[in-house]
């Protein structure tokens, strides 16, 4: 039995150790996810997960575990490549093994490297110093990457630090178990006390870290000093979220971001150039879509859906083709910075990649038809294309025809529930407001336009919203009813969710506003439309978000919800001339077109707030428990203050007697007003003989303290306290007469 318990304990500690190493490894996967191909990421995750499960749960000798791990990893590489549509070896009588394995080796090396690192750390890091070395090396590595690259890795660093603390605790108890087996047996009899102490210590660290005030550095950090010395501007792309781009050391700046799950922070405008676009039509340069609203932002991540391969000069598949006519628009994009983005930008809807930098492998392109997104797999080494040419089929919207279509005519078939998703705890007053605004409209399109007009007319634009007004936990609810001001992320997100609350499918889109062009291109000449072909310079300040609403057979139609913006639309008017929403004053327009889709937030992600709250609750419960354990001492401290002198042991015995008397009377041992304590104890003992062994000593100690000239010791007072606790427990078990 003892051997079995010892083996079980060993397995438990090994499992925890494997878990901490796996968590640390996953933080590096999170960092490399946007660099590697999706198949490479999946293979590495499979490799470290297989290794972790076998090390934790399979009771074999180490050599057999290694063989099993290698075989399963090799199998997973085959299956994942096959599932991703990549070439896999096919073995036959005429097969040249080296040729077949050539495609497998690049992926296999990643898997083997991840496997080897995991096993080495698990087998080598068995002491406190080695664990601290491994954790410290990981923290330093992530910190260096965070400081000297365009990636923010605060969340990953926090996870590594947390896993490191858990690993050290696990190692401490495992060593204690081996060195002091009898002590471990005694300690393991109170597991909840151990867990409570660990939780309290961790909670104190977390609460201290989450609430640490921001203090500007006294000295300039080396990276910033080097950038300033090199003459490189510090303002740049800045976003929030895991694995996002950032280049602003102090202030949040506008720019295209990948983290959209924690929207709402203020920002500064960054006017550094991003790209120039030579286009036959002025347009919004579309990037990605989001569908899953979390209550604080958009939870679905970049590259969440698998896409189709893209061939240069070939038409892209269109699974959501609409019945609307289209106009072919050609755009040539020239990048003006060195930032790498997850997508190529173009007018909706991209139909063909006509030209791409020779240094970019077309196999890295992936077309997600569902969201009309053109993804670029990997890349953070300066290999984002410097120029590319796209051809888009821009829909020509038959406005009058669309206005007349009823809900049943537009949505007589199935609608993807993803674009009707609303969180379970979504505030009812948002839905009620949407219904109130649109009660006069009869068709879905008219309802959408009423929502658009309401948002543009009743809320003001600002890049620094007053978040002190925010009370609601829901981003949309707080914007509509409390903050009542914001930038494009506020307006577009509110528009999507209000539209969905009316059972009209909608999604959130981010990309860039058209940018600026020469003055001559905005002056109509010879009957030319003010929206025409030209070259547009797009800056980080032009990052923007808007709405697309699904209208059945007409497909997705973009809607602008932010006041001051003008969305170029092709309509069913003669010659399919573009229509631009009413222009605002020049100063307001210039400010509005610099709205960012996502701004960096120097705080942690939304989940850190939840962890901080949970840690605060643990600390509050711990404080309550400590106060409860000290209740008697606190009561005596109060009595001492009232008496103006220290309490003697006799005073404490008398006070404790009065306390246990009140307690037993509540349990059913009634005491008459005319009785002395001795008379009451005698009557209780006769009626309940089982209580007599506890009642008599308590009576004796009380009478000694009250009437005897002999001095009562602290030991006697502690004995009264212990006997009183035993008496209360016995009363709960005995049926009183």
XYZ file of C-alpha atoms in Angstrom:
737
model
C 0.000 0.000 0.000
C 2.825 2.374 0.938
C 4.629 1.655 -2.333
C 1.434 2.237 -4.266
C 0.862 5.613 -2.567
C 4.473 6.597 -3.210
C 4.161 5.690 -6.894
C 0.895 7.624 -7.132
C 2.547 10.694 -5.586
C 5.452 10.433 -8.019
C 3.055 10.259 -10.977
C 1.128 13.250 -9.640
C 4.222 15.436 -9.314
C 5.528 14.327 -12.720
C 2.188 15.229 -14.272
C 2.279 18.698 -12.740
C 5.881 19.194 -13.878
C 4.963 18.187 -17.423
C 2.009 20.585 -17.333
C 4.208 23.556 -16.367
C 6.739 22.754 -19.113
C 3.916 22.375 -21.643
C 2.478 25.788 -20.692
C 5.893 27.410 -21.141
C 6.328 25.722 -24.514
C 2.916 26.908 -25.699
C 3.933 30.532 -25.122
C 6.651 30.151 -27.753
C 4.125 28.557 -30.085
C 1.917 31.612 -29.532
C 4.819 33.858 -30.544
C 5.682 31.878 -33.682
C 2.094 31.232 -34.779
C 2.010 34.195 -37.162
C 5.508 33.381 -38.491
C 5.161 29.698 -39.306
C 2.861 27.968 -41.709
C -0.330 26.768 -40.053
C 0.757 23.146 -40.613
C 4.084 23.788 -38.854
C 2.311 25.292 -35.862
C -0.092 22.349 -35.655
C 2.788 19.847 -35.911
C 4.778 21.513 -33.113
C 1.703 21.665 -30.862
C 1.061 17.990 -31.549
C 4.706 17.105 -30.820
C 4.885 18.774 -27.407
C 1.389 17.591 -26.463
C 2.165 13.963 -27.356
C 5.432 14.191 -25.412
C 3.687 15.706 -22.393
C 0.897 13.117 -22.296
C 3.269 10.146 -22.582
C 5.714 11.517 -19.990
C 2.865 12.181 -17.572
C 0.656 9.129 -17.979
C 2.492 6.192 -19.578
C 4.327 4.059 -16.935
C 7.134 2.753 -19.157
C 10.904 2.978 -18.983
C 12.299 6.184 -20.420
C 13.740 4.546 -23.544
C 10.382 2.972 -24.417
C 8.606 6.275 -23.829
C 11.019 8.001 -26.210
C 10.413 5.409 -28.931
C 6.645 5.699 -28.493
C 6.822 9.489 -28.610
C 8.849 9.489 -31.819
C 6.485 7.079 -33.565
C 3.382 9.043 -32.567
C 4.994 12.339 -33.560
C 5.954 10.891 -36.953
C 2.387 9.666 -37.419
C 0.964 13.067 -36.444
C 3.227 14.803 -38.984
C 1.841 12.564 -41.747
C -1.784 13.082 -40.715
C -1.548 16.847 -40.202
C 0.193 17.394 -43.533
C -2.394 15.221 -45.222
C -5.233 17.155 -43.563
C -3.671 20.454 -44.650
C -3.415 19.377 -48.268
C 0.388 19.251 -48.255
C 2.313 16.558 -50.169
C 3.093 13.467 -48.091
C 5.294 10.476 -48.944
C 3.682 7.610 -50.825
C 5.620 4.372 -50.662
C 5.546 1.871 -53.504
C 7.823 -0.534 -55.403
C 9.224 2.266 -57.573
C 9.435 4.855 -54.813
C 12.669 6.776 -54.365
C 12.759 7.179 -50.603
C 14.901 10.317 -50.582
C 12.564 12.089 -53.015
C 9.458 11.175 -51.044
C 10.925 12.217 -47.706
C 12.168 15.534 -49.081
C 8.784 17.171 -48.460
C 8.565 15.708 -44.977
C 11.940 16.746 -43.568
C 11.305 20.509 -43.046
C 8.248 19.776 -40.914
C 9.867 16.808 -39.202
C 12.829 18.891 -38.059
C 10.497 21.317 -36.302
C 8.689 18.446 -34.587
C 11.908 16.681 -33.553
C 13.419 19.922 -32.235
C 10.344 20.671 -30.117
C 10.291 17.079 -28.854
C 14.009 17.090 -27.973
C 13.812 20.415 -26.126
C 10.781 19.282 -24.130
C 12.350 15.958 -23.094
C 15.688 17.597 -22.245
C 14.063 20.173 -19.967
C 11.905 17.518 -18.288
C 14.865 15.220 -17.570
C 17.450 17.905 -16.766
C 15.586 20.542 -14.745
C 15.151 18.567 -11.522
C 16.600 21.068 -9.042
C 15.515 24.525 -7.960
C 18.520 26.197 -9.582
C 17.954 24.481 -12.916
C 14.258 25.320 -12.881
C 15.071 28.966 -12.158
C 17.607 28.876 -15.002
C 15.045 27.502 -17.491
C 12.283 29.892 -16.423
C 14.664 32.851 -16.310
C 16.004 32.023 -19.769
C 12.462 31.942 -21.162
C 11.468 35.204 -19.477
C 14.628 36.931 -20.702
C 14.097 35.589 -24.223
C 10.517 36.830 -24.383
C 11.514 40.166 -22.832
C 14.250 40.689 -25.416
C 11.872 39.848 -28.260
C 9.270 42.180 -26.765
C 11.810 45.015 -26.545
C 13.718 44.587 -29.798
C 10.995 43.433 -32.182
C 7.580 44.713 -33.190
C 5.846 42.131 -31.029
C 4.309 42.573 -27.605
C 4.661 39.465 -25.466
C 3.392 40.611 -22.080
C 0.785 37.863 -21.792
C 3.254 35.156 -22.802
C 5.803 36.414 -20.264
C 3.168 36.411 -17.522
C 2.176 32.827 -18.365
C 5.823 31.720 -18.225
C 6.310 33.413 -14.847
C 3.128 31.828 -13.483
C 4.079 28.380 -14.760
C 7.540 28.860 -13.284
C 6.080 29.548 -9.838
C 3.900 26.463 -10.112
C 6.896 24.402 -11.216
C 8.960 25.563 -8.220
C 6.138 24.725 -5.803
C 5.762 21.278 -7.377
C 9.499 20.651 -7.146
C 9.584 21.793 -3.502
C 6.863 19.394 -2.387
C 8.319 16.537 -4.442
C 11.738 16.989 -2.765
C 10.071 17.283 0.644
C 8.202 14.019 0.005
C 11.421 12.172 -0.859
C 13.532 13.581 1.990
C 10.913 13.463 4.750
C 8.448 10.664 3.935
C 6.827 10.620 7.381
C 6.516 14.388 7.411
C 4.919 14.219 3.973
C 2.383 11.678 5.230
C 1.425 14.033 8.060
C 1.335 17.025 5.737
C -0.771 15.246 3.109
C -3.518 14.706 5.675
C -4.405 18.390 5.302
C -4.299 18.924 1.515
C -6.776 21.794 1.529
C -4.618 23.751 3.954
C -1.634 23.341 1.613
C -3.666 24.363 -1.432
C -5.114 27.356 0.426
C -1.667 28.612 1.405
C -0.392 28.230 -2.170
C -3.427 30.066 -3.559
C -3.000 32.900 -1.081
C 0.685 33.377 -1.940
C -0.010 33.259 -5.686
C -2.955 35.642 -5.268
C -0.850 38.160 -3.371
C 1.710 38.118 -6.183
C -0.957 38.433 -8.902
C -2.865 41.244 -7.186
C 0.369 43.130 -6.542
C 1.386 42.714 -10.181
C -1.985 43.620 -11.706
C -2.338 46.742 -9.549
C 1.251 47.901 -9.822
C 1.159 51.618 -10.718
C 2.718 52.790 -13.979
C 5.945 54.692 -13.339
C 7.825 56.319 -16.175
C 11.433 55.100 -16.378
C 14.117 57.316 -14.892
C 16.599 56.263 -17.580
C 15.935 55.737 -21.268
C 16.009 52.054 -22.159
C 18.793 50.993 -24.574
C 16.404 50.183 -27.432
C 14.715 53.591 -27.347
C 18.073 55.335 -27.020
C 19.404 53.412 -30.013
C 16.314 54.237 -32.107
C 16.604 57.923 -31.243
C 20.325 57.915 -32.018
C 19.601 56.230 -35.365
C 17.029 58.876 -36.173
C 14.191 56.351 -36.438
C 10.799 57.712 -35.284
C 9.353 55.896 -32.297
C 5.712 56.277 -33.237
C 4.508 53.425 -35.345
C 2.206 50.515 -35.563
C 0.787 49.694 -32.184
C -1.842 47.187 -31.354
C -3.120 45.188 -28.444
C -3.359 41.470 -27.932
C -1.169 38.424 -28.156
C 1.468 38.388 -30.895
C 0.618 41.874 -32.100
C 2.737 44.584 -33.610
C 3.938 47.463 -31.481
C 6.501 50.206 -31.865
C 5.369 52.898 -29.428
C 7.290 52.698 -26.168
C 5.045 54.959 -24.093
C 1.840 56.088 -25.819
C -0.688 53.978 -27.714
C -0.725 54.820 -31.399
C -3.044 54.204 -34.296
C -2.389 51.372 -36.711
C -3.617 48.071 -38.084
C -3.793 45.569 -35.227
C -4.377 41.856 -34.794
C -5.657 41.855 -31.210
C -9.303 42.899 -31.220
C -10.624 41.325 -28.014
C -9.995 44.313 -25.746
C -11.264 47.375 -27.585
C -11.771 50.886 -26.325
C -8.471 52.426 -25.174
C -7.526 55.925 -26.239
C -4.639 56.522 -28.647
C -2.493 59.096 -30.414
C -2.536 59.515 -34.181
C 0.459 58.112 -36.034
C 0.864 59.650 -39.475
C 3.754 57.469 -40.625
C 3.073 56.071 -44.133
C 1.993 52.480 -44.654
C 1.396 52.102 -48.386
C 0.439 53.871 -51.570
C -2.394 52.467 -53.660
C -2.849 53.196 -57.353
C -6.454 52.309 -58.052
C -9.107 52.811 -60.667
C -11.598 53.590 -57.891
C -11.306 55.153 -54.470
C -12.121 52.478 -51.922
C -11.669 51.131 -48.448
C -8.643 48.809 -48.369
C -10.037 45.743 -46.667
C -8.042 43.432 -44.372
C -9.853 40.926 -42.137
C -13.296 40.181 -40.714
C -14.376 39.147 -37.233
C -17.535 37.298 -36.191
C -17.319 36.285 -32.509
C -18.226 39.126 -30.127
C -16.948 38.490 -26.582
C -18.405 41.433 -24.686
C -15.089 43.310 -24.728
C -14.238 43.007 -28.410
C -13.835 40.377 -31.118
C -12.515 37.012 -29.942
C -11.779 35.161 -33.195
C -8.124 35.424 -34.111
C -6.263 36.135 -37.323
C -5.882 33.072 -39.516
C -8.539 31.128 -37.620
C -9.954 29.592 -40.811
C -8.168 27.439 -43.351
C -7.960 28.799 -46.854
C -7.480 27.746 -50.445
C -4.210 27.945 -52.353
C -3.728 31.012 -54.525
C -2.296 31.017 -58.033
C -0.915 34.187 -59.613
C -3.255 35.316 -62.377
C -5.956 32.810 -61.413
C -9.463 33.691 -60.267
C -10.066 33.183 -56.571
C -12.925 30.857 -55.617
C -16.072 32.627 -54.464
C -18.342 30.528 -52.262
C -20.543 33.514 -51.410
C -21.187 34.881 -54.879
C -24.010 37.436 -55.003
C -26.524 38.311 -57.689
C -25.288 41.901 -57.907
C -23.365 43.092 -60.963
C -19.751 44.075 -60.343
C -17.162 46.471 -61.698
C -13.584 45.290 -62.252
C -11.132 47.479 -60.328
C -7.361 47.080 -60.544
C -5.113 48.206 -57.668
C -1.337 48.274 -57.314
C -0.135 48.476 -53.732
C 3.372 49.684 -52.871
C 4.404 49.322 -49.228
C 6.081 52.328 -47.601
C 7.182 50.692 -44.341
C 8.819 47.456 -43.195
C 5.908 46.147 -41.154
C 4.610 42.647 -41.843
C 0.843 42.152 -41.943
C -1.196 38.932 -41.887
C -3.121 39.848 -45.051
C -2.878 41.666 -48.357
C -5.115 44.740 -48.541
C -7.487 45.475 -51.373
C -10.919 46.699 -52.390
C -13.842 44.383 -51.694
C -14.086 41.849 -53.239
C -10.622 40.626 -54.274
C -10.916 38.429 -57.351
C -7.346 37.841 -58.536
C -3.710 38.297 -57.530
C -2.178 39.647 -60.718
C 1.358 40.414 -59.515
C 3.399 39.633 -56.416
C 6.987 40.360 -55.437
C 9.341 37.707 -56.795
C 10.817 37.248 -53.308
C 7.443 36.111 -51.978
C 6.501 32.481 -52.487
C 2.908 32.369 -53.814
C 2.378 29.204 -51.769
C 2.321 31.412 -48.700
C -0.887 33.027 -49.923
C -4.157 31.613 -48.667
C -7.638 32.718 -49.753
C -10.401 32.482 -47.146
C -13.528 32.753 -49.254
C -15.883 32.894 -46.261
C -14.433 36.189 -45.090
C -13.009 37.316 -48.458
C -9.570 37.542 -46.817
C -6.251 37.123 -48.613
C -3.855 35.805 -45.950
C -0.072 35.724 -46.103
C 1.250 32.797 -44.079
C 4.275 33.504 -41.904
C 6.582 36.423 -42.177
C 8.240 38.636 -39.643
C 11.660 38.832 -41.304
C 11.094 41.671 -43.738
C 9.661 39.420 -46.452
C 6.217 41.019 -46.694
C 5.752 41.969 -50.366
C 6.967 45.441 -51.225
C 4.424 45.647 -54.022
C 1.562 43.628 -55.419
C -1.299 44.068 -57.859
C -4.835 42.888 -57.183
C -7.987 42.812 -59.253
C -11.265 43.251 -57.381
C -14.836 42.763 -58.463
C -16.522 45.658 -56.643
C -20.285 45.108 -56.288
C -22.669 47.576 -57.887
C -25.459 47.944 -55.328
C -29.049 48.274 -56.620
C -30.216 50.472 -53.745
C -33.843 50.953 -54.774
C -34.320 47.255 -55.453
C -32.692 46.335 -52.148
C -34.862 48.775 -50.178
C -37.964 46.939 -51.323
C -36.878 43.455 -50.224
C -38.591 42.089 -47.100
C -36.976 39.871 -44.490
C -38.610 36.709 -45.845
C -37.478 37.521 -49.379
C -33.867 38.076 -48.329
C -33.489 35.258 -45.814
C -35.674 32.465 -47.109
C -32.735 30.058 -46.901
C -30.322 29.183 -44.139
C -28.217 31.916 -42.521
C -24.835 31.234 -40.947
C -25.387 31.465 -37.183
C -21.834 32.777 -36.749
C -22.991 36.151 -38.061
C -25.969 36.250 -35.698
C -23.878 35.354 -32.622
C -24.714 37.302 -29.466
C -23.158 36.542 -26.056
C -25.418 34.889 -23.506
C -25.175 37.852 -21.117
C -25.647 40.548 -23.775
C -27.573 43.468 -22.185
C -31.265 43.567 -23.103
C -31.325 47.348 -23.288
C -29.111 47.276 -26.394
C -31.635 45.067 -28.187
C -34.513 47.214 -26.923
C -32.801 50.348 -28.240
C -32.232 48.767 -31.675
C -35.906 47.776 -31.906
C -37.013 51.228 -30.804
C -34.841 52.951 -33.424
C -36.046 50.731 -36.287
C -39.725 50.294 -35.395
C -40.789 52.558 -38.276
C -38.835 50.578 -40.914
C -40.364 47.638 -42.770
C -37.395 46.107 -44.592
C -33.968 44.980 -43.324
C -32.102 47.557 -45.411
C -34.168 50.431 -44.042
C -33.594 49.155 -40.495
C -29.842 49.106 -41.080
C -29.883 52.663 -42.451
C -31.858 53.886 -39.424
C -29.276 52.332 -37.103
C -26.491 53.961 -39.112
C -28.134 57.387 -38.954
C -28.842 57.067 -35.232
C -25.217 56.285 -34.389
C -23.838 59.051 -36.590
C -26.274 61.637 -35.201
C -26.314 60.873 -31.472
C -22.707 60.007 -30.607
C -19.530 62.024 -30.993
C -16.184 61.015 -32.401
C -13.016 61.207 -30.294
C -9.752 59.316 -30.144
C -9.632 59.741 -26.331
C -13.011 58.594 -24.955
C -13.738 59.339 -21.300
C -13.625 55.827 -19.851
C -14.375 57.110 -16.337
C -18.042 57.073 -17.371
C -17.887 53.358 -18.115
C -19.906 51.197 -15.695
C -21.131 48.271 -17.782
C -18.795 45.349 -18.456
C -20.105 45.084 -22.032
C -18.246 47.211 -24.591
C -21.293 48.033 -26.742
C -23.598 48.666 -23.793
C -21.158 51.044 -22.112
C -20.654 52.958 -25.376
C -24.359 53.390 -26.134
C -25.534 54.345 -22.646
C -22.539 55.602 -20.652
C -19.445 56.717 -22.567
C -21.420 57.967 -25.605
C -18.269 58.885 -27.520
C -15.491 57.005 -29.231
C -13.785 56.156 -32.496
C -14.494 53.695 -35.300
C -14.178 50.531 -33.199
C -16.957 51.826 -30.948
C -19.331 52.722 -33.778
C -18.698 49.672 -35.957
C -18.946 47.156 -33.107
C -22.151 48.752 -31.815
C -23.598 48.718 -35.340
C -22.811 45.017 -35.830
C -24.350 43.950 -32.527
C -27.462 46.123 -32.869
C -27.971 44.733 -36.373
C -27.602 41.166 -35.112
C -30.094 41.860 -32.323
C -32.651 42.401 -35.109
C -31.776 38.957 -36.591
C -29.936 40.551 -39.513
C -26.523 38.916 -40.187
C -23.547 41.263 -39.836
C -19.773 41.110 -39.334
C -16.975 43.438 -38.268
C -14.320 44.451 -40.802
C -10.987 46.179 -40.368
C -8.524 47.616 -42.809
C -7.731 51.132 -43.983
C -9.693 54.166 -45.097
C -8.835 55.351 -48.646
C -6.039 57.691 -47.551
C -5.080 61.010 -49.109
C -4.546 61.942 -52.731
C -3.539 65.081 -54.596
C -5.974 68.000 -54.451
C -6.681 67.817 -58.178
C -8.141 64.363 -57.822
C -10.832 65.703 -55.470
C -11.881 68.508 -57.834
C -14.434 67.348 -60.430
C -13.304 68.272 -63.944
C -15.233 67.787 -67.175
C -18.045 66.035 -65.367
C -15.688 63.601 -63.704
C -16.818 62.020 -60.445
C -15.014 63.265 -57.334
C -14.245 59.624 -56.640
C -11.976 58.481 -59.439
C -8.762 56.722 -60.269
C -5.603 57.953 -58.649
C -2.835 57.185 -56.192
C -3.679 57.274 -52.502
C -1.161 57.501 -49.667
C -2.332 55.492 -46.673
C -0.879 56.078 -43.187
C -1.225 54.320 -39.840
C -3.712 57.036 -38.951
C -6.004 55.736 -41.715
C -6.510 52.374 -40.003
C -10.250 51.904 -39.738
C -13.069 49.484 -38.969
C -16.542 49.275 -40.456
C -19.529 46.958 -40.901
C -20.671 44.488 -43.530
C -24.303 43.377 -43.527
C -25.532 40.257 -45.305
C -28.589 40.775 -47.541
C -29.354 37.303 -48.871
C -28.818 36.950 -52.600
C -27.184 40.405 -52.688
C -24.372 39.188 -50.464
C -22.334 41.343 -48.105
C -22.744 45.122 -48.357
C -20.413 47.514 -46.468
C -21.971 50.061 -44.115
C -20.183 53.026 -42.533
C -21.280 53.741 -38.952
C -18.627 56.242 -37.829
C -19.577 59.938 -38.142
C -17.429 61.960 -40.533
C -16.456 59.036 -42.744
C -17.410 58.735 -46.390
C -17.588 55.230 -47.814
C -17.260 55.027 -51.615
C -20.077 52.842 -52.959
C -20.933 51.817 -56.504
C -24.676 51.896 -57.029
C -27.070 50.979 -59.785
C -27.122 54.536 -61.153
C -26.161 55.183 -64.800
C -22.552 54.303 -65.596
C -22.272 52.825 -62.103
C -20.939 56.094 -60.724
C -19.673 55.919 -57.162
C -21.706 57.589 -54.443
C -19.983 59.284 -51.548
C -21.738 60.065 -48.297
C -22.116 63.736 -47.453
C -18.750 65.387 -46.847
C -18.134 67.044 -43.514
C -16.032 70.066 -42.794
C -12.414 69.679 -43.846
C -11.009 69.702 -40.320
C -13.476 67.094 -39.046
C -12.945 64.902 -42.114
C -9.169 64.973 -41.714
C -9.506 63.930 -38.087
C -12.097 61.247 -38.756
C -10.120 59.531 -41.489
C -7.283 58.957 -39.075
C -9.259 56.619 -36.872
C -7.453 53.364 -36.026
C -8.950 49.932 -36.117
C -7.106 48.953 -32.995
C -5.033 50.917 -30.494
C -2.408 49.572 -28.187
C -3.272 49.272 -24.541
C -0.432 49.239 -22.034
C -2.454 47.037 -19.731
C -2.872 43.303 -19.890
C -5.554 41.538 -21.903
C -9.091 41.164 -20.643
C -8.453 37.823 -19.036
C -5.911 39.399 -16.681
C -8.750 41.389 -15.158
C -10.599 38.163 -14.387
C -7.486 36.592 -12.879
C -6.932 39.694 -10.760
C -10.513 39.580 -9.490
C -10.202 35.870 -8.667
C -6.947 36.526 -6.811
C -8.567 39.371 -4.872
C -11.425 37.050 -3.878
C -8.921 34.441 -2.628
C -7.127 37.078 -0.555
C -10.435 38.356 0.849
C -11.437 34.815 1.856
C -8.018 34.279 3.417
C -8.313 37.499 5.446
C -11.805 36.481 6.545
C -10.464 33.080 7.645
C -7.594 34.655 9.597
C -10.002 37.026 11.335
C -12.298 34.121 12.159
C -9.415 32.138 13.643
C -8.402 35.178 15.688
C -11.931 36.093 16.753
C -11.327 35.249 20.424
C -8.124 37.279 20.592
C -9.865 40.164 18.843
C -12.752 39.981 21.303
C -10.331 40.051 24.233
C -8.491 42.960 22.638
C -11.773 44.874 22.521
C -12.507 43.988 26.139
C -9.035 45.171 27.118
C -9.649 48.527 25.446
C -12.973 48.894 27.262
C -11.456 47.933 30.631
C -8.429 50.108 30.139
C -6.085 47.408 31.435
C -4.704 44.017 30.336
C -6.981 41.000 30.897
C -5.760 38.339 33.298
C -6.106 34.621 32.627
C -8.987 34.542 35.148
C -10.791 37.293 33.224
C -10.400 35.256 30.027
C -11.787 32.112 31.727
C -14.859 34.039 32.892
C -15.359 35.577 29.438
C -14.960 32.197 27.727
C -17.483 30.653 30.173
C -20.034 33.317 29.299
C -19.406 32.607 25.610
C -19.912 28.838 25.816
C -22.992 29.332 27.988
C -24.575 31.471 25.272
C -23.636 28.845 22.717
C -25.137 25.848 24.563
C -28.316 27.767 25.311
C -28.773 28.320 21.586
C -28.367 24.545 21.134
C -31.151 23.737 23.628
C -29.616 23.657 27.124
C -31.930 26.190 28.771
C -30.743 27.949 31.943
C -33.239 29.395 34.425
C -32.698 32.943 35.664
C -32.867 31.800 39.300
C -30.206 29.101 38.846
C -26.554 29.346 39.650
C -24.125 27.885 37.136
C -23.514 24.882 39.433
C -27.285 24.180 39.595
C -27.625 24.455 35.821
C -24.664 22.138 35.198
C -26.050 19.572 37.661
C -29.459 19.583 35.918
C -27.914 19.353 32.447
C -25.659 16.470 33.520
C -28.567 14.486 34.987
C -30.615 14.920 31.816
C -27.650 14.296 29.462
C -25.076 12.022 31.161
C -22.798 12.049 28.094
C -22.114 15.757 28.603
C -21.094 15.455 32.259
C -17.360 14.763 31.607
C -17.090 18.103 29.788
C -19.434 20.214 31.913
C -17.830 19.497 35.313
C -14.258 20.605 34.392
C -15.626 23.790 32.848
C -17.649 24.499 35.994
C -14.621 23.883 38.185
C -12.407 26.218 36.154
C -15.062 28.949 36.241
C -15.522 28.765 40.010
C -11.757 28.847 40.521
C -11.442 31.939 38.350
C -14.420 33.716 39.924
C -14.221 32.816 43.609
C -10.784 31.361 44.421
C -7.877 33.603 45.490
C -5.541 31.229 43.628
C -4.009 32.628 40.427
C -5.259 31.133 37.148
C -2.527 30.303 34.625
C -2.570 30.795 30.849
C -2.472 27.011 30.507
C -5.749 26.729 32.458
C -7.341 29.338 30.229
C -6.266 27.450 27.096
C -7.698 24.262 28.633
C -11.070 25.968 29.171
C -11.043 27.116 25.557
C -10.320 23.577 24.299
C -12.943 21.971 26.577
C -15.551 24.472 25.428
C -14.914 23.565 21.770
C -15.250 19.846 22.585
C -18.513 20.528 24.444
C -20.017 22.351 21.467
C -19.108 19.481 19.140
C -20.640 16.904 21.532
C -23.887 18.877 21.787
C -24.230 18.706 17.985
C -23.983 14.898 18.142
C -26.105 14.241 21.267
C -29.895 14.299 21.292
C -30.611 16.666 24.194
C -33.203 15.719 26.825
